[in-house]
Amino acid sequence: RGNQRSLQVPQFMDWSSLYYSHTEAFAERNWNPNADRYLHLGFNTGSPGGCYLVSRRKGDINAIANHLTPFLRSLKP
């Protein structure tokens, strides 16, 4: 799909681009490259509680952006 690929493995709470402008947070504690499905945390302000856990097919994930993990690592002494 023309996405740049890196050698970093997805980390807990990295942003996943699924379709169009829909994004969710990657909610797996460990990356398993052989898995068919991955747990994600979706956000919907119209649902009770505002968020939900959902299992997404590997083929539905367009890209995963690793923004949170480097920031959190920078806070540790």
PDB file of N, CA and C in Angstrom:
ATOM      1  N   ARG A   1       0.816  -1.200   0.000  1.00  0.00           N
ATOM      2  CA  ARG A   1       0.000   0.000   0.000  1.00  0.00           C
ATOM      3  C   ARG A   1       0.850   1.250   0.000  1.00  0.00           C
ATOM      4  N   GLY A   2       2.110   1.096  -0.213  1.00  0.00           N
ATOM      5  CA  GLY A   2       2.975   2.254  -0.282  1.00  0.00           C
ATOM      6  C   GLY A   2       3.441   2.766   1.063  1.00  0.00           C
ATOM      7  N   ASN A   3       3.141   2.062   2.142  1.00  0.00           N
ATOM      8  CA  ASN A   3       3.576   2.502   3.467  1.00  0.00           C
ATOM      9  C   ASN A   3       5.050   2.211   3.650  1.00  0.00           C
ATOM     10  N   GLN A   4       5.725   3.114   4.340  1.00  0.00           N
ATOM     11  CA  GLN A   4       7.109   2.831   4.690  1.00  0.00           C
ATOM     12  C   GLN A   4       7.106   1.808   5.809  1.00  0.00           C
ATOM     13  N   ARG A   5       7.984   0.862   5.734  1.00  0.00           N
ATOM     14  CA  ARG A   5       8.064  -0.179   6.755  1.00  0.00           C
ATOM     15  C   ARG A   5       9.318   0.027   7.582  1.00  0.00           C
ATOM     16  N   SER A   6       9.201  -0.181   8.858  1.00  0.00           N
ATOM     17  CA  SER A   6      10.377  -0.108   9.725  1.00  0.00           C
ATOM     18  C   SER A   6      10.558  -1.466  10.384  1.00  0.00           C
ATOM     19  N   LEU A   7      11.660  -1.625  11.048  1.00  0.00           N
ATOM     20  CA  LEU A   7      11.933  -2.887  11.718  1.00  0.00           C
ATOM     21  C   LEU A   7      11.437  -2.882  13.159  1.00  0.00           C
ATOM     22  N   GLN A   8      10.788  -1.782  13.603  1.00  0.00           N
ATOM     23  CA  GLN A   8      10.245  -1.733  14.949  1.00  0.00           C
ATOM     24  C   GLN A   8       8.984  -2.584  15.010  1.00  0.00           C
ATOM     25  N   VAL A   9       8.859  -3.334  16.094  1.00  0.00           N
ATOM     26  CA  VAL A   9       7.629  -4.106  16.272  1.00  0.00           C
ATOM     27  C   VAL A   9       6.602  -3.222  16.972  1.00  0.00           C
ATOM     28  N   PRO A  10       5.332  -3.401  16.669  1.00  0.00           N
ATOM     29  CA  PRO A  10       4.300  -2.599  17.325  1.00  0.00           C
ATOM     30  C   PRO A  10       4.316  -2.793  18.836  1.00  0.00           C
ATOM     31  N   GLN A  11       4.081  -1.718  19.542  1.00  0.00           N
ATOM     32  CA  GLN A  11       4.066  -1.709  21.000  1.00  0.00           C
ATOM     33  C   GLN A  11       2.641  -1.420  21.485  1.00  0.00           C
ATOM     34  N   PHE A  12       2.393  -1.743  22.736  1.00  0.00           N
ATOM     35  CA  PHE A  12       1.114  -1.483  23.378  1.00  0.00           C
ATOM     36  C   PHE A  12       0.732  -0.007  23.248  1.00  0.00           C
ATOM     37  N   MET A  13      -0.464   0.249  22.779  1.00  0.00           N
ATOM     38  CA  MET A  13      -1.078   1.566  22.596  1.00  0.00           C
ATOM     39  C   MET A  13      -0.500   2.383  21.437  1.00  0.00           C
ATOM     40  N   ASP A  14       0.202   1.752  20.496  1.00  0.00           N
ATOM     41  CA  ASP A  14       0.575   2.432  19.258  1.00  0.00           C
ATOM     42  C   ASP A  14      -0.696   2.630  18.427  1.00  0.00           C
ATOM     43  N   TRP A  15      -0.739   3.679  17.643  1.00  0.00           N
ATOM     44  CA  TRP A  15      -1.923   3.964  16.834  1.00  0.00           C
ATOM     45  C   TRP A  15      -1.955   3.100  15.584  1.00  0.00           C
ATOM     46  N   SER A  16      -3.117   2.520  15.298  1.00  0.00           N
ATOM     47  CA  SER A  16      -3.307   1.693  14.104  1.00  0.00           C
ATOM     48  C   SER A  16      -4.258   2.405  13.159  1.00  0.00           C
ATOM     49  N   SER A  17      -3.850   2.519  11.915  1.00  0.00           N
ATOM     50  CA  SER A  17      -4.723   3.043  10.868  1.00  0.00           C
ATOM     51  C   SER A  17      -5.439   1.855  10.238  1.00  0.00           C
ATOM     52  N   LEU A  18      -6.770   1.872  10.282  1.00  0.00           N
ATOM     53  CA  LEU A  18      -7.528   0.727   9.792  1.00  0.00           C
ATOM     54  C   LEU A  18      -8.147   0.989   8.430  1.00  0.00           C
ATOM     55  N   TYR A  19      -9.008   1.944   8.303  1.00  0.00           N
ATOM     56  CA  TYR A  19      -9.622   2.264   7.011  1.00  0.00           C
ATOM     57  C   TYR A  19     -10.040   3.718   7.014  1.00  0.00           C
ATOM     58  N   TYR A  20      -9.945   4.340   5.849  1.00  0.00           N
ATOM     59  CA  TYR A  20     -10.241   5.764   5.707  1.00  0.00           C
ATOM     60  C   TYR A  20      -9.528   6.542   6.800  1.00  0.00           C
ATOM     61  N   SER A  21     -10.268   7.233   7.637  1.00  0.00           N
ATOM     62  CA  SER A  21      -9.627   8.009   8.705  1.00  0.00           C
ATOM     63  C   SER A  21      -9.812   7.352  10.067  1.00  0.00           C
ATOM     64  N   HIS A  22     -10.174   6.085  10.098  1.00  0.00           N
ATOM     65  CA  HIS A  22     -10.438   5.403  11.356  1.00  0.00           C
ATOM     66  C   HIS A  22      -9.131   4.901  11.975  1.00  0.00           C
ATOM     67  N   THR A  23      -8.903   5.277  13.220  1.00  0.00           N
ATOM     68  CA  THR A  23      -7.724   4.816  13.947  1.00  0.00           C
ATOM     69  C   THR A  23      -8.157   4.206  15.281  1.00  0.00           C
ATOM     70  N   GLU A  24      -7.373   3.270  15.740  1.00  0.00           N
ATOM     71  CA  GLU A  24      -7.573   2.647  17.042  1.00  0.00           C
ATOM     72  C   GLU A  24      -6.208   2.411  17.662  1.00  0.00           C
ATOM     73  N   ALA A  25      -6.184   2.091  18.935  1.00  0.00           N
ATOM     74  CA  ALA A  25      -4.923   1.822  19.627  1.00  0.00           C
ATOM     75  C   ALA A  25      -4.662   0.319  19.642  1.00  0.00           C
ATOM     76  N   PHE A  26      -3.422  -0.068  19.352  1.00  0.00           N
ATOM     77  CA  PHE A  26      -2.996  -1.459  19.390  1.00  0.00           C
ATOM     78  C   PHE A  26      -2.965  -1.885  20.857  1.00  0.00           C
ATOM     79  N   ALA A  27      -3.776  -2.865  21.251  1.00  0.00           N
ATOM     80  CA  ALA A  27      -3.955  -3.201  22.662  1.00  0.00           C
ATOM     81  C   ALA A  27      -3.323  -4.531  23.062  1.00  0.00           C
ATOM     82  N   GLU A  28      -2.453  -5.067  22.245  1.00  0.00           N
ATOM     83  CA  GLU A  28      -1.744  -6.306  22.599  1.00  0.00           C
ATOM     84  C   GLU A  28      -0.500  -5.955  23.403  1.00  0.00           C
ATOM     85  N   ARG A  29      -0.181  -6.759  24.403  1.00  0.00           N
ATOM     86  CA  ARG A  29       1.032  -6.529  25.197  1.00  0.00           C
ATOM     87  C   ARG A  29       2.285  -6.970  24.453  1.00  0.00           C
ATOM     88  N   ASN A  30       2.154  -7.967  23.578  1.00  0.00           N
ATOM     89  CA  ASN A  30       3.289  -8.471  22.801  1.00  0.00           C
ATOM     90  C   ASN A  30       2.867  -8.646  21.352  1.00  0.00           C
ATOM     91  N   TRP A  31       3.795  -8.396  20.447  1.00  0.00           N
ATOM     92  CA  TRP A  31       3.545  -8.549  19.014  1.00  0.00           C
ATOM     93  C   TRP A  31       3.819  -9.992  18.608  1.00  0.00           C
ATOM     94  N   ASN A  32       2.848 -10.619  17.986  1.00  0.00           N
ATOM     95  CA  ASN A  32       3.008 -11.968  17.445  1.00  0.00           C
ATOM     96  C   ASN A  32       2.836 -11.872  15.935  1.00  0.00           C
ATOM     97  N   PRO A  33       3.919 -11.946  15.149  1.00  0.00           N
ATOM     98  CA  PRO A  33       3.815 -11.766  13.703  1.00  0.00           C
ATOM     99  C   PRO A  33       2.993 -12.850  13.014  1.00  0.00           C
ATOM    100  N   ASN A  34       2.748 -13.978  13.673  1.00  0.00           N
ATOM    101  CA  ASN A  34       1.997 -15.069  13.071  1.00  0.00           C
ATOM    102  C   ASN A  34       0.509 -15.047  13.409  1.00  0.00           C
ATOM    103  N   ALA A  35       0.084 -14.095  14.206  1.00  0.00           N
ATOM    104  CA  ALA A  35      -1.327 -14.025  14.602  1.00  0.00           C
ATOM    105  C   ALA A  35      -2.198 -13.585  13.426  1.00  0.00           C
ATOM    106  N   ASP A  36      -3.430 -14.063  13.399  1.00  0.00           N
ATOM    107  CA  ASP A  36      -4.406 -13.647  12.379  1.00  0.00           C
ATOM    108  C   ASP A  36      -5.163 -12.398  12.801  1.00  0.00           C
ATOM    109  N   ARG A  37      -5.316 -12.217  14.112  1.00  0.00           N
ATOM    110  CA  ARG A  37      -6.100 -11.116  14.648  1.00  0.00           C
ATOM    111  C   ARG A  37      -5.340 -10.442  15.798  1.00  0.00           C
ATOM    112  N   TYR A  38      -5.628  -9.165  15.990  1.00  0.00           N
ATOM    113  CA  TYR A  38      -4.995  -8.393  17.052  1.00  0.00           C
ATOM    114  C   TYR A  38      -6.053  -7.588  17.799  1.00  0.00           C
ATOM    115  N   LEU A  39      -5.878  -7.499  19.092  1.00  0.00           N
ATOM    116  CA  LEU A  39      -6.792  -6.755  19.933  1.00  0.00           C
ATOM    117  C   LEU A  39      -6.498  -5.263  19.822  1.00  0.00           C
ATOM    118  N   HIS A  40      -7.557  -4.465  19.645  1.00  0.00           N
ATOM    119  CA  HIS A  40      -7.432  -3.014  19.540  1.00  0.00           C
ATOM    120  C   HIS A  40      -8.408  -2.343  20.493  1.00  0.00           C
ATOM    121  N   LEU A  41      -8.054  -1.136  20.876  1.00  0.00           N
ATOM    122  CA  LEU A  41      -8.926  -0.312  21.694  1.00  0.00           C
ATOM    123  C   LEU A  41      -9.521   0.751  20.786  1.00  0.00           C
ATOM    124  N   GLY A  42     -10.828   0.662  20.597  1.00  0.00           N
ATOM    125  CA  GLY A  42     -11.525   1.622  19.751  1.00  0.00           C
ATOM    126  C   GLY A  42     -12.144   2.722  20.586  1.00  0.00           C
ATOM    127  N   PHE A  43     -12.328   3.861  19.961  1.00  0.00           N
ATOM    128  CA  PHE A  43     -12.900   5.014  20.641  1.00  0.00           C
ATOM    129  C   PHE A  43     -14.137   5.463  19.883  1.00  0.00           C
ATOM    130  N   ASN A  44     -15.230   5.638  20.602  1.00  0.00           N
ATOM    131  CA  ASN A  44     -16.467   6.105  19.995  1.00  0.00           C
ATOM    132  C   ASN A  44     -17.222   6.892  21.054  1.00  0.00           C
ATOM    133  N   THR A  45     -17.314   8.177  20.845  1.00  0.00           N
ATOM    134  CA  THR A  45     -17.955   9.012  21.853  1.00  0.00           C
ATOM    135  C   THR A  45     -19.452   8.741  21.952  1.00  0.00           C
ATOM    136  N   GLY A  46     -20.025   8.059  20.966  1.00  0.00           N
ATOM    137  CA  GLY A  46     -21.446   7.746  20.996  1.00  0.00           C
ATOM    138  C   GLY A  46     -21.783   6.477  21.753  1.00  0.00           C
ATOM    139  N   SER A  47     -20.772   5.696  22.144  1.00  0.00           N
ATOM    140  CA  SER A  47     -21.041   4.445  22.855  1.00  0.00           C
ATOM    141  C   SER A  47     -20.937   4.671  24.360  1.00  0.00           C
ATOM    142  N   PRO A  48     -21.638   3.873  25.146  1.00  0.00           N
ATOM    143  CA  PRO A  48     -21.515   4.012  26.602  1.00  0.00           C
ATOM    144  C   PRO A  48     -20.068   3.756  27.047  1.00  0.00           C
ATOM    145  N   GLY A  49     -19.536   4.658  27.809  1.00  0.00           N
ATOM    146  CA  GLY A  49     -18.159   4.513  28.272  1.00  0.00           C
ATOM    147  C   GLY A  49     -17.147   5.119  27.318  1.00  0.00           C
ATOM    148  N   GLY A  50     -17.484   5.300  26.061  1.00  0.00           N
ATOM    149  CA  GLY A  50     -16.619   5.972  25.104  1.00  0.00           C
ATOM    150  C   GLY A  50     -15.556   5.127  24.432  1.00  0.00           C
ATOM    151  N   CYS A  51     -15.271   3.903  24.918  1.00  0.00           N
ATOM    152  CA  CYS A  51     -14.271   3.065  24.268  1.00  0.00           C
ATOM    153  C   CYS A  51     -14.650   1.597  24.402  1.00  0.00           C
ATOM    154  N   TYR A  52     -14.020   0.764  23.573  1.00  0.00           N
ATOM    155  CA  TYR A  52     -14.355  -0.656  23.539  1.00  0.00           C
ATOM    156  C   TYR A  52     -13.166  -1.440  23.015  1.00  0.00           C
ATOM    157  N   LEU A  53     -13.068  -2.715  23.390  1.00  0.00           N
ATOM    158  CA  LEU A  53     -12.040  -3.611  22.863  1.00  0.00           C
ATOM    159  C   LEU A  53     -12.618  -4.370  21.681  1.00  0.00           C
ATOM    160  N   VAL A  54     -11.836  -4.490  20.629  1.00  0.00           N
ATOM    161  CA  VAL A  54     -12.281  -5.190  19.425  1.00  0.00           C
ATOM    162  C   VAL A  54     -11.107  -5.955  18.820  1.00  0.00           C
ATOM    163  N   SER A  55     -11.385  -7.127  18.278  1.00  0.00           N
ATOM    164  CA  SER A  55     -10.370  -7.929  17.603  1.00  0.00           C
ATOM    165  C   SER A  55     -10.393  -7.587  16.116  1.00  0.00           C
ATOM    166  N   ARG A  56      -9.248  -7.193  15.565  1.00  0.00           N
ATOM    167  CA  ARG A  56      -9.146  -6.803  14.153  1.00  0.00           C
ATOM    168  C   ARG A  56      -8.294  -7.813  13.386  1.00  0.00           C
ATOM    169  N   ARG A  57      -8.714  -8.075  12.150  1.00  0.00           N
ATOM    170  CA  ARG A  57      -7.924  -8.959  11.286  1.00  0.00           C
ATOM    171  C   ARG A  57      -6.631  -8.263  10.878  1.00  0.00           C
ATOM    172  N   LYS A  58      -5.586  -9.041  10.731  1.00  0.00           N
ATOM    173  CA  LYS A  58      -4.277  -8.497  10.341  1.00  0.00           C
ATOM    174  C   LYS A  58      -4.379  -7.718   9.031  1.00  0.00           C
ATOM    175  N   GLY A  59      -5.156  -8.233   8.092  1.00  0.00           N
ATOM    176  CA  GLY A  59      -5.305  -7.571   6.795  1.00  0.00           C
ATOM    177  C   GLY A  59      -6.031  -6.251   6.847  1.00  0.00           C
ATOM    178  N   ASP A  60      -6.744  -5.977   7.946  1.00  0.00           N
ATOM    179  CA  ASP A  60      -7.461  -4.711   8.086  1.00  0.00           C
ATOM    180  C   ASP A  60      -6.572  -3.577   8.568  1.00  0.00           C
ATOM    181  N   ILE A  61      -5.367  -3.907   9.040  1.00  0.00           N
ATOM    182  CA  ILE A  61      -4.454  -2.889   9.563  1.00  0.00           C
ATOM    183  C   ILE A  61      -3.608  -2.351   8.418  1.00  0.00           C
ATOM    184  N   ASN A  62      -3.748  -1.057   8.134  1.00  0.00           N
ATOM    185  CA  ASN A  62      -2.966  -0.432   7.067  1.00  0.00           C
ATOM    186  C   ASN A  62      -1.573  -0.027   7.538  1.00  0.00           C
ATOM    187  N   ALA A  63      -1.499   0.517   8.732  1.00  0.00           N
ATOM    188  CA  ALA A  63      -0.218   0.987   9.267  1.00  0.00           C
ATOM    189  C   ALA A  63      -0.322   1.105  10.776  1.00  0.00           C
ATOM    190  N   ILE A  64       0.808   1.010  11.445  1.00  0.00           N
ATOM    191  CA  ILE A  64       0.865   1.238  12.883  1.00  0.00           C
ATOM    192  C   ILE A  64       1.945   2.273  13.143  1.00  0.00           C
ATOM    193  N   ALA A  65       1.553   3.370  13.799  1.00  0.00           N
ATOM    194  CA  ALA A  65       2.476   4.464  14.085  1.00  0.00           C
ATOM    195  C   ALA A  65       2.932   4.377  15.530  1.00  0.00           C
ATOM    196  N   ASN A  66       4.237   4.346  15.717  1.00  0.00           N
ATOM    197  CA  ASN A  66       4.814   4.210  17.046  1.00  0.00           C
ATOM    198  C   ASN A  66       5.152   5.597  17.580  1.00  0.00           C
ATOM    199  N   HIS A  67       4.155   6.254  18.186  1.00  0.00           N
ATOM    200  CA  HIS A  67       4.378   7.595  18.738  1.00  0.00           C
ATOM    201  C   HIS A  67       4.527   7.591  20.250  1.00  0.00           C
ATOM    202  N   LEU A  68       3.735   6.794  20.927  1.00  0.00           N
ATOM    203  CA  LEU A  68       3.688   6.834  22.386  1.00  0.00           C
ATOM    204  C   LEU A  68       4.895   6.183  23.050  1.00  0.00           C
ATOM    205  N   THR A  69       5.331   5.037  22.544  1.00  0.00           N
ATOM    206  CA  THR A  69       6.404   4.292  23.188  1.00  0.00           C
ATOM    207  C   THR A  69       7.711   5.087  23.290  1.00  0.00           C
ATOM    208  N   PRO A  70       8.198   5.740  22.231  1.00  0.00           N
ATOM    209  CA  PRO A  70       9.438   6.518  22.376  1.00  0.00           C
ATOM    210  C   PRO A  70       9.304   7.645  23.399  1.00  0.00           C
ATOM    211  N   PHE A  71       8.136   8.273  23.447  1.00  0.00           N
ATOM    212  CA  PHE A  71       7.927   9.332  24.430  1.00  0.00           C
ATOM    213  C   PHE A  71       7.982   8.779  25.849  1.00  0.00           C
ATOM    214  N   LEU A  72       7.307   7.662  26.095  1.00  0.00           N
ATOM    215  CA  LEU A  72       7.304   7.071  27.426  1.00  0.00           C
ATOM    216  C   LEU A  72       8.700   6.617  27.839  1.00  0.00           C
ATOM    217  N   ARG A  73       9.469   6.086  26.906  1.00  0.00           N
ATOM    218  CA  ARG A  73      10.854   5.675  27.223  1.00  0.00           C
ATOM    219  C   ARG A  73      11.721   6.877  27.593  1.00  0.00           C
ATOM    220  N   SER A  74      11.438   8.029  26.998  1.00  0.00           N
ATOM    221  CA  SER A  74      12.236   9.227  27.292  1.00  0.00           C
ATOM    222  C   SER A  74      11.990   9.743  28.705  1.00  0.00           C
ATOM    223  N   LEU A  75      10.875   9.356  29.334  1.00  0.00           N
ATOM    224  CA  LEU A  75      10.562   9.811  30.684  1.00  0.00           C
ATOM    225  C   LEU A  75      11.245   8.995  31.770  1.00  0.00           C
ATOM    226  N   LYS A  76      11.680   7.782  31.422  1.00  0.00           N
ATOM    227  CA  LYS A  76      12.330   6.921  32.407  1.00  0.00           C
ATOM    228  C   LYS A  76      13.769   7.357  32.611  1.00  0.00           C
ATOM    229  N   PRO A  77      14.233   7.434  33.890  1.00  0.00           N
ATOM    230  CA  PRO A  77      15.617   7.879  34.133  1.00  0.00           C
ATOM    231  C   PRO A  77      16.630   6.828  33.737  1.00  0.00           C
TER     232      PRO A  77
END
